XYZ file of C-alpha atoms in Angstrom:
639
model
C -0.218 0.106 -0.136
C 2.772 2.079 0.228
C 4.813 1.877 -1.855
C 1.682 2.246 -4.527
C 0.925 5.739 -2.787
C 5.048 6.713 -3.154
C 4.460 5.880 -6.820
C 1.528 8.050 -7.355
C 3.079 10.983 -5.253
C 6.142 10.236 -7.670
C 4.347 10.097 -10.693
C 1.502 13.017 -9.257
C 5.168 15.233 -8.900
C 6.612 14.828 -12.538
C 3.629 15.540 -13.791
C 3.055 19.298 -12.095
C 6.822 20.209 -13.414
C 6.622 19.467 -16.727
C 3.330 21.836 -16.094
C 4.855 24.148 -13.807
C 8.313 24.550 -16.432
C 6.855 27.524 -18.249
C 5.580 29.563 -15.764
C 8.802 28.898 -13.678
C 10.306 29.978 -16.762
C 8.177 33.609 -16.993
C 8.723 33.534 -13.189
C 12.685 34.125 -14.215
C 11.834 36.979 -16.744
C 9.694 38.741 -14.730
C 12.055 38.557 -11.695
C 15.302 39.352 -14.101
C 12.889 42.078 -16.111
C 14.824 45.491 -14.463
C 18.301 44.533 -15.141
C 17.343 43.860 -18.572
C 15.000 47.111 -19.202
C 17.701 48.968 -17.099
C 20.472 48.249 -20.154
C 18.397 47.821 -24.012
C 16.529 50.893 -23.692
C 20.265 52.702 -23.586
C 21.474 50.417 -26.044
C 18.450 51.018 -28.821
C 18.995 55.098 -27.669
C 23.245 55.411 -28.272
C 21.984 53.213 -31.252
C 19.414 56.215 -32.882
C 21.528 58.826 -31.235
C 25.523 57.480 -33.863
C 23.050 56.720 -36.367
C 21.294 60.198 -36.563
C 24.567 61.835 -35.504
C 23.394 63.784 -32.423
C 25.879 64.546 -30.739
C 27.028 66.791 -34.017
C 23.937 69.113 -33.731
C 23.761 72.055 -33.098
C 21.917 72.319 -30.199
C 23.912 68.990 -28.224
C 26.832 71.114 -29.240
C 25.550 74.207 -27.601
C 24.266 72.639 -23.992
C 28.131 71.119 -24.196
C 29.492 74.703 -24.355
C 31.788 74.739 -27.466
C 31.679 77.451 -29.961
C 31.681 76.566 -33.467
C 33.723 74.256 -34.652
C 36.468 73.827 -32.118
C 37.493 70.130 -31.316
C 37.178 71.298 -26.582
C 34.379 72.403 -25.093
C 35.239 76.501 -22.817
C 34.523 74.669 -19.784
C 36.573 72.372 -18.678
C 35.140 71.533 -15.035
C 35.125 67.949 -14.574
C 32.014 68.482 -12.738
C 29.855 69.209 -15.999
C 31.112 65.973 -17.649
C 29.774 62.947 -17.212
C 32.075 60.884 -19.356
C 35.703 60.724 -18.538
C 36.771 62.826 -22.477
C 33.462 64.553 -22.256
C 35.519 67.646 -22.446
C 36.638 67.475 -26.120
C 34.217 64.017 -27.027
C 30.736 65.489 -26.918
C 29.481 61.561 -28.738
C 31.148 60.465 -25.275
C 28.906 62.848 -23.444
C 25.734 62.311 -24.979
C 25.936 58.297 -24.288
C 26.886 58.672 -20.969
C 24.017 61.283 -20.781
C 22.028 58.542 -22.522
C 23.272 55.830 -20.206
C 22.525 57.992 -16.861
C 18.824 58.611 -17.840
C 18.363 55.156 -19.029
C 19.588 54.365 -15.225
C 17.425 57.222 -12.535
C 19.465 56.954 -9.475
C 19.329 59.329 -5.727
C 17.354 62.704 -5.794
C 19.112 65.953 -7.226
C 21.656 63.862 -8.031
C 20.020 61.483 -10.996
C 21.530 63.232 -14.282
C 17.929 64.505 -15.496
C 18.421 66.376 -12.316
C 21.665 66.962 -13.242
C 21.440 68.677 -16.481
C 17.343 68.752 -17.384
C 17.939 70.483 -20.759
C 20.301 67.654 -21.739
C 17.667 65.213 -20.908
C 14.756 67.097 -22.392
C 16.806 67.299 -25.612
C 17.071 63.927 -26.342
C 13.735 62.299 -24.756
C 12.123 65.121 -27.452
C 15.043 63.357 -29.987
C 14.047 59.855 -28.362
C 10.277 60.909 -28.875
C 9.467 59.993 -25.162
C 6.621 61.119 -22.579
C 8.443 62.062 -19.403
C 6.747 58.811 -17.940
C 8.283 56.961 -19.888
C 12.044 57.139 -17.861
C 12.845 55.693 -14.414
C 10.734 58.196 -11.919
C 13.200 60.402 -9.816
C 12.769 62.931 -7.558
C 14.795 65.812 -8.011
C 13.459 68.740 -5.438
C 16.293 71.365 -6.207
C 15.435 71.622 -9.258
C 11.633 71.209 -8.557
C 11.908 74.601 -6.318
C 14.382 76.898 -8.078
C 11.659 76.170 -11.042
C 8.897 77.068 -8.695
C 10.433 80.343 -7.272
C 11.479 81.453 -10.670
C 8.076 80.993 -12.699
C 9.705 81.409 -15.947
C 7.551 82.878 -18.423
C 10.075 85.826 -20.364
C 13.328 87.077 -20.458
C 15.495 90.079 -20.069
C 19.253 90.535 -20.677
C 20.446 93.322 -17.767
C 23.387 95.831 -19.124
C 25.237 97.564 -15.974
C 27.678 100.353 -17.874
C 31.261 100.330 -16.826
C 32.981 102.201 -14.340
C 36.223 103.266 -14.023
C 37.008 103.886 -11.265
C 36.437 100.515 -10.531
C 39.337 98.332 -12.560
C 36.748 95.120 -11.987
C 33.671 96.971 -14.379
C 35.702 98.965 -16.780
C 33.522 97.231 -19.304
C 30.340 97.400 -18.082
C 28.865 93.473 -17.214
C 25.619 91.286 -18.618
C 23.097 89.402 -17.064
C 19.686 87.198 -17.323
C 16.861 88.997 -15.858
C 14.128 85.309 -16.078
C 11.190 87.306 -15.153
C 7.550 85.734 -13.358
C 4.652 86.497 -12.062
C 5.602 88.144 -10.156
C 4.277 92.256 -9.728
C 7.581 94.064 -9.452
C 10.702 92.581 -12.086
C 13.434 93.289 -8.657
C 12.148 89.865 -7.820
C 12.779 88.574 -9.901
C 16.322 85.996 -10.531
C 19.044 86.961 -11.986
C 21.890 84.255 -13.460
C 24.783 85.838 -14.200
C 28.891 84.771 -14.544
C 31.545 86.836 -13.195
C 35.172 86.351 -12.255
C 35.487 85.646 -8.362
C 38.769 88.352 -7.911
C 40.019 90.243 -4.738
C 38.703 93.246 -5.065
C 41.357 95.260 -3.409
C 44.072 94.604 -6.880
C 45.585 96.983 -7.735
C 44.526 98.101 -11.703
C 48.211 96.382 -13.134
C 47.219 93.432 -11.285
C 43.124 93.039 -12.689
C 43.944 93.748 -16.262
C 46.871 91.298 -15.982
C 45.554 88.863 -14.744
C 41.914 89.187 -16.395
C 43.787 89.039 -20.207
C 45.904 85.745 -18.814
C 42.718 84.111 -17.756
C 44.505 83.969 -14.453
C 40.881 84.440 -11.692
C 37.555 81.231 -12.171
C 34.485 82.034 -13.892
C 31.497 81.129 -11.823
C 27.823 80.772 -13.220
C 25.686 81.647 -10.161
C 21.794 82.603 -9.708
C 20.410 85.766 -7.341
C 17.417 87.658 -6.732
C 17.751 90.819 -9.144
C 16.899 93.541 -6.306
C 20.345 92.097 -4.774
C 21.871 92.722 -8.329
C 20.685 96.216 -8.705
C 21.433 96.544 -5.273
C 25.629 96.324 -5.944
C 25.303 98.031 -9.442
C 23.034 100.898 -9.311
C 23.277 101.964 -5.676
C 27.047 100.596 -4.602
C 28.192 100.308 -7.311
C 27.142 103.601 -8.580
C 26.699 102.126 -12.495
C 23.289 102.922 -14.826
C 21.004 99.923 -14.920
C 19.879 99.279 -18.839
C 17.443 96.593 -18.886
C 16.425 94.531 -22.921
C 13.254 92.602 -23.016
C 13.821 89.500 -25.291
C 11.343 88.330 -27.540
C 11.553 84.849 -26.403
C 8.576 82.558 -25.863
C 7.847 80.935 -22.122
C 9.154 77.805 -23.444
C 11.882 79.461 -24.169
C 13.068 80.826 -21.648
C 12.330 77.264 -19.599
C 14.670 75.884 -21.684
C 17.748 78.377 -21.105
C 16.439 78.379 -17.521
C 17.051 74.361 -17.165
C 20.269 75.031 -18.926
C 21.439 77.594 -16.832
C 20.889 74.955 -13.493
C 23.443 72.586 -15.642
C 25.448 75.206 -15.226
C 25.466 77.114 -11.941
C 27.698 74.683 -9.528
C 30.956 74.766 -12.592
C 33.383 77.437 -12.682
C 35.786 78.168 -16.053
C 38.962 80.328 -16.709
C 37.641 84.180 -16.889
C 39.352 85.528 -19.724
C 39.002 89.645 -20.138
C 38.688 89.580 -23.296
C 37.169 87.101 -25.236
C 35.871 84.572 -23.111
C 34.096 86.479 -20.138
C 30.817 87.496 -18.547
C 28.911 87.683 -21.790
C 30.246 86.243 -24.389
C 29.419 83.395 -21.473
C 26.151 84.471 -21.356
C 25.675 84.144 -24.979
C 25.120 79.901 -24.166
C 21.882 80.622 -22.520
C 20.577 82.502 -25.110
C 21.483 80.356 -28.197
C 20.093 76.933 -25.784
C 16.402 78.828 -25.923
C 17.471 79.917 -29.532
C 20.293 77.655 -30.752
C 19.083 78.987 -34.786
C 21.082 82.330 -33.335
C 24.812 81.172 -33.680
C 25.345 84.170 -30.861
C 29.596 82.959 -29.848
C 30.297 81.784 -33.489
C 30.845 85.721 -34.466
C 33.254 85.926 -31.608
C 37.600 84.431 -31.224
C 40.387 87.069 -29.879
C 37.696 89.970 -28.078
C 33.945 90.820 -26.869
C 32.868 92.962 -24.431
C 29.005 93.588 -22.624
C 28.326 96.143 -25.768
C 29.350 93.841 -28.458
C 26.708 91.547 -27.162
C 24.559 93.768 -26.357
C 24.563 95.133 -30.417
C 24.703 91.616 -31.432
C 21.168 90.560 -29.688
C 19.545 93.880 -31.119
C 21.029 92.555 -34.571
C 19.113 89.316 -33.774
C 16.173 91.146 -32.937
C 15.893 89.655 -29.944
C 15.160 93.391 -28.130
C 11.176 93.928 -27.749
C 11.838 96.381 -24.839
C 14.035 98.633 -23.498
C 13.940 100.314 -20.110
C 16.825 102.391 -18.315
C 17.539 102.146 -14.163
C 19.346 105.617 -13.506
C 21.987 105.298 -10.862
C 22.072 106.894 -7.411
C 25.181 109.127 -9.077
C 23.250 110.198 -12.051
C 20.248 110.639 -10.426
C 22.324 113.511 -7.925
C 24.314 114.575 -11.061
C 20.781 115.545 -12.863
C 19.416 116.619 -9.009
C 22.616 119.090 -8.469
C 22.233 120.026 -12.617
C 18.975 121.655 -11.806
C 19.276 123.495 -8.553
C 21.147 126.599 -7.773
C 24.212 126.726 -6.043
C 23.090 127.517 -2.738
C 20.615 125.154 -3.092
C 23.128 122.040 -3.614
C 25.348 123.731 -0.482
C 22.791 123.536 1.610
C 22.272 119.251 0.371
C 25.390 118.279 0.873
C 25.553 119.698 4.362
C 22.526 118.610 4.789
C 23.907 114.926 4.352
C 27.186 114.976 6.157
C 25.370 116.436 9.194
C 26.458 120.207 9.096
C 23.666 121.989 8.959
C 19.646 121.054 10.650
C 16.554 120.765 8.625
C 14.614 123.223 11.224
C 18.158 125.378 10.023
C 16.719 125.009 5.776
C 13.261 126.360 7.096
C 14.069 129.521 8.818
C 16.308 129.855 5.493
C 13.274 131.233 4.106
C 13.929 129.162 0.816
C 10.508 128.411 -1.016
C 8.774 125.112 -0.642
C 9.846 123.881 -4.130
C 13.724 124.775 -3.397
C 13.379 122.630 -0.367
C 11.730 119.661 -1.720
C 14.645 119.325 -3.659
C 16.688 120.334 -1.540
C 15.504 117.337 0.808
C 15.735 115.467 -2.488
C 19.029 115.996 -3.235
C 19.557 115.379 0.515
C 18.257 112.029 1.570
C 19.867 110.394 -1.699
C 23.751 111.333 -1.464
C 22.713 110.666 2.378
C 21.801 106.904 1.443
C 24.769 106.856 -1.116
C 27.432 107.738 1.539
C 25.771 104.817 4.114
C 25.671 102.497 1.165
C 29.389 103.327 0.801
C 29.596 102.550 4.441
C 30.447 105.921 4.721
C 28.940 106.273 8.421
C 27.728 104.359 10.744
C 23.711 102.599 11.252
C 24.038 104.657 14.365
C 25.060 108.052 12.808
C 22.441 107.646 9.524
C 18.969 106.266 10.919
C 18.432 109.948 13.030
C 19.807 112.852 9.984
C 17.730 109.847 7.387
C 14.855 109.744 9.498
C 14.794 113.912 10.037
C 15.083 114.618 6.162
C 11.839 111.862 6.069
C 9.880 113.342 8.775
C 10.365 117.319 7.034
C 10.716 115.992 3.611
C 7.196 114.532 3.676
C 5.885 117.096 5.600
C 5.639 119.479 2.801
C 3.349 117.106 1.042
C 3.597 118.610 -2.428
C 5.953 116.401 -5.025
C 9.427 118.627 -5.769
C 8.138 118.540 -9.000
C 11.435 118.640 -10.331
C 11.934 117.596 -14.531
C 11.986 113.812 -15.689
C 15.579 112.794 -16.075
C 16.106 111.879 -19.591
C 16.277 109.438 -21.127
C 20.512 108.952 -22.564
C 21.645 107.433 -25.824
C 21.473 103.915 -25.723
C 24.796 102.391 -25.137
C 23.976 99.539 -27.816
C 23.534 101.857 -30.441
C 26.619 103.515 -30.563
C 30.246 103.547 -32.220
C 31.470 99.529 -32.973
C 34.501 98.983 -30.582
C 37.512 98.373 -33.262
C 38.489 100.542 -35.360
C 40.595 101.484 -38.356
C 42.096 105.129 -39.411
C 44.320 105.687 -42.555
C 46.242 109.566 -42.229
C 48.006 111.648 -44.024
C 50.612 114.740 -42.234
C 53.952 116.324 -41.868
C 55.948 116.748 -39.187
C 58.626 119.361 -39.980
C 59.921 118.705 -43.139
C 58.914 115.300 -44.601
C 55.627 113.976 -45.843
C 54.427 110.329 -44.528
C 51.281 108.348 -44.232
C 50.296 106.787 -40.846
C 48.080 103.671 -40.437
C 46.484 103.058 -37.002
C 44.172 99.896 -35.416
C 42.428 99.512 -32.122
C 40.642 96.078 -31.374
C 39.056 97.464 -28.641
C 37.178 99.839 -27.549
C 36.740 103.570 -27.193
C 38.785 106.825 -27.016
C 38.220 110.114 -25.487
C 38.154 111.354 -28.946
C 35.368 108.558 -30.378
C 31.419 109.680 -30.692
C 30.345 110.165 -27.830
C 26.461 108.813 -27.544
C 25.989 105.041 -26.016
C 29.559 106.187 -24.155
C 29.909 107.557 -20.308
C 31.091 110.745 -20.279
C 35.313 110.335 -18.940
C 36.201 107.240 -20.299
C 39.141 105.759 -22.637
C 39.946 102.253 -22.482
C 42.274 100.905 -25.404
C 43.025 97.588 -25.867
C 46.810 96.612 -28.538
C 45.993 100.482 -30.036
C 48.581 100.427 -32.800
C 50.266 103.236 -34.963
C 52.853 102.675 -38.060
C 54.150 105.180 -40.213
C 55.981 105.348 -43.377
C 58.262 108.634 -45.230
C 58.359 108.312 -48.866
C 60.768 110.682 -49.197
C 63.291 108.787 -46.032
C 61.861 105.148 -48.387
C 61.788 104.259 -43.880
C 58.120 102.913 -41.962
C 58.416 102.670 -38.386
C 56.465 101.613 -35.054
C 55.193 104.401 -33.854
C 53.672 102.918 -31.042
C 51.547 100.022 -29.842
C 49.903 100.192 -26.483
C 48.791 96.777 -24.506
C 46.801 98.465 -23.126
C 45.679 102.439 -22.989
C 43.492 104.073 -19.921
C 42.380 107.143 -19.010
C 39.379 108.004 -16.468
C 39.085 112.128 -16.154
C 36.141 111.328 -13.842
C 34.624 114.693 -12.932
C 34.246 116.100 -9.707
C 30.889 117.278 -8.676
C 29.483 119.092 -5.147
C 28.560 115.490 -4.552
C 31.603 113.410 -5.263
C 35.214 113.809 -5.761
C 36.460 110.790 -7.572
C 40.572 110.703 -8.991
C 41.227 110.904 -12.494
C 43.881 108.808 -13.650
C 45.416 106.644 -16.738
C 48.137 104.654 -17.502
C 49.825 103.569 -21.233
C 51.594 100.470 -21.568
C 53.845 99.741 -24.746
C 56.471 100.681 -27.537
C 56.760 104.173 -28.953
C 59.235 106.139 -31.191
C 61.748 106.999 -28.232
C 62.002 110.895 -30.203
C 59.313 112.088 -31.342
C 61.763 114.605 -33.243
C 63.473 112.171 -34.906
C 61.509 109.439 -37.393
C 64.363 107.422 -37.404
C 64.728 107.303 -33.640
C 64.456 104.059 -31.951
C 61.582 102.129 -30.317
C 61.443 102.518 -26.445
C 59.011 100.135 -24.021
C 57.191 103.447 -21.652
C 54.788 102.632 -18.582
C 52.719 106.066 -18.332
C 50.946 106.217 -15.224
C 49.261 109.768 -13.737
C 46.844 110.722 -11.425
C 44.661 114.389 -10.299
C 41.113 115.751 -11.000
C 38.683 116.339 -13.119
C 35.757 119.043 -13.374
C 32.573 119.931 -15.210
C 34.012 123.216 -17.448
C 29.893 123.546 -17.985
C 27.531 121.363 -20.822
C 29.812 119.275 -22.200
C 33.250 120.110 -21.848
C 35.494 118.427 -19.333
C 38.541 119.794 -18.104
C 41.746 117.897 -16.159
C 44.987 118.845 -14.830
C 47.344 115.477 -13.534
C 50.359 114.312 -12.564
C 52.383 111.980 -14.957
C 55.129 110.149 -14.624
C 57.453 107.353 -17.549
C 59.635 104.929 -16.949
C 61.647 103.919 -20.079
C 64.117 101.633 -21.239
C 66.218 101.241 -24.496
C 69.101 99.368 -25.405
C 70.070 102.372 -27.711
C 71.063 104.510 -23.641
C 73.637 104.123 -22.109
C 71.603 103.198 -18.916
C 69.335 101.917 -20.744
C 66.804 103.267 -18.942
C 65.146 107.171 -18.026
C 63.082 108.305 -15.609
C 60.237 110.363 -16.392
C 57.453 113.501 -13.868
C 55.809 116.303 -14.554
C 52.863 117.599 -15.334
C 49.571 118.005 -18.182
C 46.575 119.884 -18.401
C 44.285 119.189 -21.431
C 40.608 119.867 -21.812
C 37.476 117.490 -23.623
C 34.650 118.930 -25.118
C 31.506 116.995 -27.489
C 28.579 118.764 -28.622
C 26.384 116.647 -31.732
C 28.614 114.848 -34.141
C 32.128 117.093 -33.032
C 34.624 116.554 -30.755
C 37.763 118.016 -29.851
C 40.321 118.042 -27.156
C 43.518 119.583 -26.187
C 46.448 118.849 -23.854
C 49.567 120.851 -22.834
C 51.913 119.124 -20.844
C 55.601 119.422 -19.394
C 57.971 116.645 -18.095
C 61.942 116.196 -17.470
C 63.374 113.019 -17.866
C 66.813 111.944 -15.662
C 69.108 110.500 -14.412
C 72.167 112.729 -15.148
C 71.400 115.838 -17.106
C 67.897 116.590 -17.092
C 66.425 116.544 -20.709
C 63.070 118.572 -20.443
C 60.353 118.203 -23.358
C 56.806 120.357 -23.793
C 53.952 119.450 -25.726
C 50.753 120.958 -27.178
C 48.246 119.314 -29.224
C 45.047 119.342 -30.583
C 42.819 117.108 -32.285
C 39.493 116.831 -33.533
C 37.033 114.786 -34.936
C 33.325 115.182 -36.874
C 31.368 111.828 -36.869
C 29.310 111.155 -40.034
C 27.208 108.156 -38.094
C 28.763 105.857 -35.143
C 30.920 104.038 -38.240
C 32.439 107.319 -39.947
C 34.942 109.919 -38.830
C 36.902 112.530 -39.717
C 40.160 113.551 -37.442
C 42.650 115.763 -38.064
C 45.241 116.556 -35.201
C 47.875 118.782 -34.503
C 50.864 118.573 -32.854
C 54.363 120.987 -31.177
C 56.530 119.487 -29.731
C 59.666 121.328 -27.649
C 63.234 119.276 -26.423
C 66.542 120.182 -25.605
C 65.958 123.276 -27.643
C 64.735 121.457 -30.855
C 61.032 122.274 -32.516
C 58.900 120.413 -34.834
C 55.137 120.493 -35.683
C 53.006 117.692 -36.540
C 50.127 117.947 -38.055
C 47.347 115.134 -39.947
C 44.129 114.251 -41.433
C 42.478 111.069 -41.547
C 39.469 108.924 -41.994
C 38.080 106.557 -39.191
C 35.852 103.371 -39.562
C 34.378 101.997 -36.667
C 33.003 98.166 -36.681
């Protein structure tokens, strides 16, 4: 009986094994599904990307910051790449991104969280809905998008400040506009060098030119940037609303999240704040090819002008700085009112004294408004403590409130737009004579602006020139020589006023003819700094006085070098398309017997339009009892 029961059970188990085999196989496949599901889609996606040459498409190269056909990315931070060779291999980076998309990951660290713009573009190329990818959590990205509510974008251009080495050319950033009532509540995306604010001008220029500073992308509330640029740095701000759709702006923001933690070498002339932001604009509109247009240098003004030329500007707004408002207010006030405003702001007079002075109500409101503005500026610049600031400021507000009526001051005019000024590069062809010798002279300047150039769109009292070169040829002597080649030439005759006392300065570093009276004189290396003051003489005329020094070196001199010191007095005038500059100076050279050099020069320019100008120049130089006059007439083109 037991033997028979054992045989029946054995037969039943054998049958069950045969019947259950397919189910066991199916269960095994189901258990193994996640493993092959993770791998097979990535392999299929990579094969599809290779077949379609996606890695060579412009959008992908833009997202990796490849400029044009260059073989490597402009970002050298390894955090920006998933593939070890992604820095110079866009296809390897694309395949690593696809593999990361297929495998998911930890919150905020998954590929779709770290690189949302790449993932969105690749998902669209694959034709996949969001749920086709492994579901991951991206709380930082989600929070950032919720805070920004990206709907529109504005290019913001704080203009340059000549008395601050880090801001001479200006800056650009992007403001992301959402559903906020005030644009000040929006967020700004910027790229800036991480430099030492206490660095001297020469060190800043040298390290900036040769990539000595790291550059970093950042996202900050816009009101903080306005406070930084307009109130603290005293720089006017121009805002250009861009013609981008909400979908394009969202792509821009997604790419900003990809790069906001990365750093790259900052180069003052090309890979700077303005150029690198163009990749964000191209992430929204890859058809624009904005980044392909620059090779050697680019300024914030260049990028704004190119954005305008691309038809991206919808609306323009001007946001004057505190100093610009004070300059305008001072121009509408009498000298007595200006003095009252300065005394009230500096605590040298009280509102009670103003009230007792018998000044008309309209004049009092003007004085109190200016005094409040000046006091806030001084506090923002940390020129007085909060304990000194608050009582004085509240007293001004109470006095102003008691007057009730608005000041009635005229509205501040809209200045010339910086994007409509002359292009930064310039070439000049001139003919002239020196003594009895005629010559032709050719000049070239890559960037940026000279005091005699057309003024609209550029600030008063600002000259920055990089690598200006002039070569002169004397036909009768059959001799050509380098007249001048400067690494940089900066002139900052910043005007003083009752409210401000900036220091004017200049510096030139380069090579020039060692004897301005001798066409055959050898070339010398020269460093020439200067310091002084500038005053507005009326209208558009600036007058300046500077002490200057010079250190020069040449192998043709006995001691190999010379030192010099002296002074210069000059004036600059602009009106309409006309400009004029005159200068008189003297300098004594040593060591040994002093050699005195005196010179007087006058130059004029007439601008036909922002791209063309007629120039005339004259100079008389006296040196060691010798004197020679030089004249030149030529045509300047800007591009």
